[in-house]
PDB file of C-alpha atoms in Angstrom:
ATOM      1  CA  UNK A  21    -114.208-214.481-169.233  1.00 79.00           C
ATOM      2  CA  UNK A  22    -113.514-217.914-170.868  1.00 85.00           C
ATOM      3  CA  UNK A  23    -110.898-219.064-168.153  1.00 88.00           C
ATOM      4  CA  UNK A  24    -108.811-217.809-164.892  1.00 91.00           C
ATOM      5  CA  UNK A  25    -105.846-219.293-163.696  1.00 92.00           C
ATOM      6  CA  UNK A  26    -102.624-217.932-162.079  1.00 91.00           C
ATOM      7  CA  UNK A  27     -99.942-216.023-163.222  1.00 89.00           C
ATOM      8  CA  UNK A  28     -96.541-217.653-163.814  1.00 86.00           C
ATOM      9  CA  UNK A  29     -93.269-217.418-165.371  1.00 80.00           C
ATOM     10  CA  UNK A  30     -91.994-218.867-168.411  1.00 81.00           C
ATOM     11  CA  UNK A  31     -89.802-221.886-168.273  1.00 79.00           C
ATOM     12  CA  UNK A  32     -86.494-221.412-166.440  1.00 85.00           C
ATOM     13  CA  UNK A  33     -83.081-220.916-168.961  1.00 89.00           C
ATOM     14  CA  UNK A  34     -79.822-222.074-168.396  1.00 92.00           C
ATOM     15  CA  UNK A  35     -76.510-220.584-168.332  1.00 92.00           C
ATOM     16  CA  UNK A  36     -74.079-223.441-168.332  1.00 89.00           C
ATOM     17  CA  UNK A  37     -70.179-223.495-168.987  1.00 85.00           C
ATOM     18  CA  UNK A  38     -67.218-225.901-168.603  1.00 84.00           C
ATOM     19  CA  UNK A  39     -64.166-225.335-166.063  1.00 85.00           C
ATOM     20  CA  UNK A  40     -62.876-224.173-162.733  1.00 88.00           C
ATOM     21  CA  UNK A  41     -65.044-222.210-161.027  1.00 90.00           C
ATOM     22  CA  UNK A  42     -63.063-219.035-159.839  1.00 91.00           C
ATOM     23  CA  UNK A  43     -65.552-216.841-158.278  1.00 93.00           C
ATOM     24  CA  UNK A  44     -69.186-217.094-158.322  1.00 94.00           C
ATOM     25  CA  UNK A  45     -70.763-212.964-158.351  1.00 95.00           C
ATOM     26  CA  UNK A  46     -75.386-213.757-158.000  1.00 95.00           C
ATOM     27  CA  UNK A  47     -77.462-215.096-155.874  1.00 93.00           C
ATOM     28  CA  UNK A  48     -80.997-216.927-156.324  1.00 90.00           C
ATOM     29  CA  UNK A  49     -83.245-214.247-156.243  1.00 85.00           C
ATOM     30  CA  UNK A  50     -80.898-211.466-157.923  1.00 89.00           C
ATOM     31  CA  UNK A  51     -82.269-209.208-160.575  1.00 87.00           C
ATOM     32  CA  UNK A  52     -79.736-209.377-163.599  1.00 92.00           C
ATOM     33  CA  UNK A  53     -78.857-207.115-166.717  1.00 93.00           C
ATOM     34  CA  UNK A  54     -77.590-208.078-170.011  1.00 93.00           C
ATOM     35  CA  UNK A  55     -73.328-207.945-169.971  1.00 94.00           C
ATOM     36  CA  UNK A  56     -73.685-208.409-165.904  1.00 95.00           C
ATOM     37  CA  UNK A  57     -71.272-210.835-164.990  1.00 94.00           C
ATOM     38  CA  UNK A  58     -72.564-214.049-163.259  1.00 95.00           C
ATOM     39  CA  UNK A  59     -69.055-216.135-162.977  1.00 93.00           C
ATOM     40  CA  UNK A  60     -65.435-216.266-163.814  1.00 90.00           C
ATOM     41  CA  UNK A  61     -64.452-219.545-165.183  1.00 88.00           C
ATOM     42  CA  UNK A  62     -61.247-221.021-165.638  1.00 83.00           C
ATOM     43  CA  UNK A  63     -60.315-221.828-168.597  1.00 62.00           C
ATOM     44  CA  UNK A  64     -62.180-219.830-171.032  1.00 44.00           C
ATOM     45  CA  UNK A  65     -64.588-222.901-172.608  1.00 47.00           C
ATOM     46  CA  UNK A  66     -68.117-221.533-172.437  1.00 48.00           C
ATOM     47  CA  UNK A  67     -71.581-221.972-174.197  1.00 51.00           C
ATOM     48  CA  UNK A  68     -73.070-219.056-175.148  1.00 52.00           C
ATOM     49  CA  UNK A  69     -71.750-217.087-172.590  1.00 52.00           C
ATOM     50  CA  UNK A  70     -68.220-216.479-172.925  1.00 48.00           C
ATOM     51  CA  UNK A  71     -66.708-213.187-172.772  1.00 48.00           C
ATOM     52  CA  UNK A  72     -62.984-214.525-174.060  1.00 52.00           C
ATOM     53  CA  UNK A  73     -61.843-212.789-170.710  1.00 70.00           C
ATOM     54  CA  UNK A  74     -62.806-216.032-168.498  1.00 79.00           C
ATOM     55  CA  UNK A  75     -65.855-214.387-167.291  1.00 87.00           C
ATOM     56  CA  UNK A  76     -69.906-216.351-167.911  1.00 90.00           C
ATOM     57  CA  UNK A  77     -71.791-212.892-168.830  1.00 92.00           C
ATOM     58  CA  UNK A  78     -75.147-212.645-168.501  1.00 93.00           C
ATOM     59  CA  UNK A  79     -77.093-212.574-172.496  1.00 89.00           C
ATOM     60  CA  UNK A  80     -80.534-210.599-171.223  1.00 90.00           C
ATOM     61  CA  UNK A  81     -82.405-209.218-168.667  1.00 89.00           C
ATOM     62  CA  UNK A  82     -83.761-211.396-165.949  1.00 86.00           C
ATOM     63  CA  UNK A  83     -84.467-212.763-163.077  1.00 84.00           C
ATOM     64  CA  UNK A  84     -82.080-216.004-161.248  1.00 89.00           C
ATOM     65  CA  UNK A  85     -84.134-218.665-160.396  1.00 88.00           C
ATOM     66  CA  UNK A  86     -81.405-221.021-159.073  1.00 91.00           C
ATOM     67  CA  UNK A  87     -77.311-220.680-159.004  1.00 95.00           C
ATOM     68  CA  UNK A  88     -75.593-223.860-158.782  1.00 94.00           C
ATOM     69  CA  UNK A  89     -71.803-223.006-159.094  1.00 92.00           C
ATOM     70  CA  UNK A  90     -69.405-221.693-156.574  1.00 92.00           C
ATOM     71  CA  UNK A  91     -66.230-220.577-155.989  1.00 91.00           C
ATOM     72  CA  UNK A  92     -63.744-223.146-155.376  1.00 90.00           C
ATOM     73  CA  UNK A  93     -65.574-225.687-157.749  1.00 89.00           C
ATOM     74  CA  UNK A  94     -65.576-227.252-161.118  1.00 88.00           C
ATOM     75  CA  UNK A  95     -67.966-227.329-163.822  1.00 86.00           C
ATOM     76  CA  UNK A  96     -68.355-230.626-166.263  1.00 85.00           C
ATOM     77  CA  UNK A  97     -69.323-229.915-169.689  1.00 81.00           C
ATOM     78  CA  UNK A  98     -73.160-229.103-170.246  1.00 80.00           C
ATOM     79  CA  UNK A  99     -73.417-228.497-166.551  1.00 86.00           C
ATOM     80  CA  UNK A 100     -76.030-225.547-165.328  1.00 92.00           C
ATOM     81  CA  UNK A 101     -74.222-223.015-163.593  1.00 93.00           C
ATOM     82  CA  UNK A 102     -77.472-220.998-162.788  1.00 94.00           C
ATOM     83  CA  UNK A 103     -81.274-221.146-164.178  1.00 93.00           C
ATOM     84  CA  UNK A 104     -83.219-217.596-165.213  1.00 91.00           C
ATOM     85  CA  UNK A 105     -86.302-216.743-166.209  1.00 84.00           C
ATOM     86  CA  UNK A 106     -86.222-214.149-169.099  1.00 85.00           C
ATOM     87  CA  UNK A 107     -87.376-210.629-167.295  1.00 77.00           C
ATOM     88  CA  UNK A 108     -90.946-209.766-167.281  1.00 71.00           C
ATOM     89  CA  UNK A 109     -91.582-213.300-169.158  1.00 81.00           C
ATOM     90  CA  UNK A 110     -94.816-214.322-167.832  1.00 87.00           C
ATOM     91  CA  UNK A 111     -97.445-216.009-169.054  1.00 91.00           C
ATOM     92  CA  UNK A 112    -101.055-217.122-168.006  1.00 93.00           C
ATOM     93  CA  UNK A 113    -101.917-220.858-168.122  1.00 92.00           C
ATOM     94  CA  UNK A 114    -106.463-220.749-167.207  1.00 91.00           C
ATOM     95  CA  UNK A 115    -109.081-223.622-167.710  1.00 90.00           C
ATOM     96  CA  UNK A 116    -111.378-222.859-170.459  1.00 91.00           C
ATOM     97  CA  UNK A 117    -114.642-225.085-170.796  1.00 90.00           C
ATOM     98  CA  UNK A 118    -115.309-226.951-173.304  1.00 89.00           C
ATOM     99  CA  UNK A 119    -117.676-224.821-174.814  1.00 89.00           C
ATOM    100  CA  UNK A 120    -115.589-222.358-175.318  1.00 90.00           C
ATOM    101  CA  UNK A 121    -112.599-223.343-176.807  1.00 91.00           C
ATOM    102  CA  UNK A 122    -113.477-223.143-180.482  1.00 89.00           C
ATOM    103  CA  UNK A 123    -113.434-219.789-179.814  1.00 90.00           C
ATOM    104  CA  UNK A 124    -109.656-219.309-178.839  1.00 94.00           C
ATOM    105  CA  UNK A 125    -107.013-220.069-181.623  1.00 94.00           C
ATOM    106  CA  UNK A 126    -103.138-219.497-180.940  1.00 96.00           C
ATOM    107  CA  UNK A 127    -102.343-216.019-181.567  1.00 95.00           C
ATOM    108  CA  UNK A 128    -105.575-214.785-180.396  1.00 95.00           C
ATOM    109  CA  UNK A 129    -105.375-211.974-178.931  1.00 95.00           C
ATOM    110  CA  UNK A 130    -107.133-211.207-175.139  1.00 95.00           C
ATOM    111  CA  UNK A 131    -108.068-209.079-172.510  1.00 95.00           C
ATOM    112  CA  UNK A 132    -106.698-209.806-169.076  1.00 95.00           C
ATOM    113  CA  UNK A 133    -107.433-208.847-165.674  1.00 94.00           C
ATOM    114  CA  UNK A 134    -105.503-209.183-162.147  1.00 94.00           C
ATOM    115  CA  UNK A 135    -107.907-210.161-159.395  1.00 94.00           C
ATOM    116  CA  UNK A 136    -106.249-207.196-157.593  1.00 93.00           C
ATOM    117  CA  UNK A 137    -105.886-204.644-160.521  1.00 93.00           C
ATOM    118  CA  UNK A 138    -109.250-205.309-162.246  1.00 92.00           C
ATOM    119  CA  UNK A 139    -109.264-201.525-163.112  1.00 94.00           C
ATOM    120  CA  UNK A 140    -106.221-201.954-165.134  1.00 93.00           C
ATOM    121  CA  UNK A 141    -106.614-204.284-167.995  1.00 93.00           C
ATOM    122  CA  UNK A 142    -103.130-206.559-169.453  1.00 92.00           C
ATOM    123  CA  UNK A 143    -103.056-207.757-172.939  1.00 94.00           C
ATOM    124  CA  UNK A 144    -101.698-211.107-173.751  1.00 93.00           C
ATOM    125  CA  UNK A 145    -101.773-213.499-176.795  1.00 95.00           C
ATOM    126  CA  UNK A 146    -102.802-217.119-176.850  1.00 95.00           C
ATOM    127  CA  UNK A 147     -99.419-219.323-177.305  1.00 94.00           C
ATOM    128  CA  UNK A 148    -100.768-222.923-176.179  1.00 94.00           C
ATOM    129  CA  UNK A 149    -104.161-224.744-176.171  1.00 94.00           C
ATOM    130  CA  UNK A 150    -103.964-228.578-174.683  1.00 91.00           C
ATOM    131  CA  UNK A 151    -104.824-230.875-176.856  1.00 88.00           C
ATOM    132  CA  UNK A 152    -106.176-233.233-174.215  1.00 86.00           C
ATOM    133  CA  UNK A 153    -108.152-231.851-170.749  1.00 82.00           C
ATOM    134  CA  UNK A 154    -106.462-232.150-167.596  1.00 70.00           C
ATOM    135  CA  UNK A 155    -108.165-232.644-164.707  1.00 66.00           C
ATOM    136  CA  UNK A 156    -111.055-235.172-166.004  1.00 72.00           C
ATOM    137  CA  UNK A 157    -112.725-232.836-166.561  1.00 79.00           C
ATOM    138  CA  UNK A 158    -114.360-230.893-169.300  1.00 85.00           C
ATOM    139  CA  UNK A 159    -112.297-227.798-169.528  1.00 89.00           C
ATOM    140  CA  UNK A 160    -108.624-227.125-171.291  1.00 90.00           C
ATOM    141  CA  UNK A 161    -105.383-225.063-170.297  1.00 92.00           C
ATOM    142  CA  UNK A 162    -105.100-222.722-172.483  1.00 93.00           C
ATOM    143  CA  UNK A 163    -101.731-220.696-172.120  1.00 93.00           C
ATOM    144  CA  UNK A 164    -101.500-216.922-172.640  1.00 94.00           C
ATOM    145  CA  UNK A 165     -97.932-215.133-172.827  1.00 92.00           C
ATOM    146  CA  UNK A 166     -98.952-211.521-170.827  1.00 91.00           C
ATOM    147  CA  UNK A 167     -97.183-208.410-172.096  1.00 88.00           C
ATOM    148  CA  UNK A 168     -93.802-206.490-170.034  1.00 80.00           C
ATOM    149  CA  UNK A 169     -96.111-205.049-166.620  1.00 80.00           C
ATOM    150  CA  UNK A 170     -95.288-203.493-162.979  1.00 78.00           C
ATOM    151  CA  UNK A 171     -98.169-205.027-161.477  1.00 83.00           C
ATOM    152  CA  UNK A 172     -97.437-208.401-162.258  1.00 83.00           C
ATOM    153  CA  UNK A 173     -96.681-211.040-159.263  1.00 81.00           C
ATOM    154  CA  UNK A 174     -95.997-214.611-159.491  1.00 79.00           C
ATOM    155  CA  UNK A 175     -99.384-216.439-157.974  1.00 85.00           C
ATOM    156  CA  UNK A 176    -101.365-213.571-158.821  1.00 90.00           C
ATOM    157  CA  UNK A 177    -105.123-214.531-159.956  1.00 94.00           C
ATOM    158  CA  UNK A 178    -106.239-213.522-163.095  1.00 94.00           C
ATOM    159  CA  UNK A 179    -108.983-214.391-165.889  1.00 94.00           C
ATOM    160  CA  UNK A 180    -108.714-213.795-169.971  1.00 94.00           C
ATOM    161  CA  UNK A 181    -111.885-212.959-172.171  1.00 92.00           C
ATOM    162  CA  UNK A 182    -111.967-212.268-176.224  1.00 88.00           C
TER     163      UNK A 182
END
């Protein structure tokens, strides 16, 4: 084991638009699919989410983390109406001892084991290696993007090995 940590979601994405919100069809925690209508907006001045008909559509499968727009409110330019994480976009940030850090490079494939499912290893790819120790000790955070999997839950403990 080169390190261990907790499973977490990748950085949230924003859904933004400008105009008067006629209707909001979603709520936080809701799973949404590409093409789902999230909001009705007037006028149709939308930022990369437009459908040409006043609707704000979901661009990819995901889970809504927050919904800040509601029916009858005005959305200013660049206002964030909702935030989401892409479906199954999970990562593991694990603490790796300085003696092991030289053996790891961005792009390396790792075997990730969830403590709750030790008999079902996953694949992870190193996407980031911290350039400085974060806790005043001799360990460094290494971020792995994890393969899609139905077993993972946010906050699960996991370990990685090469």
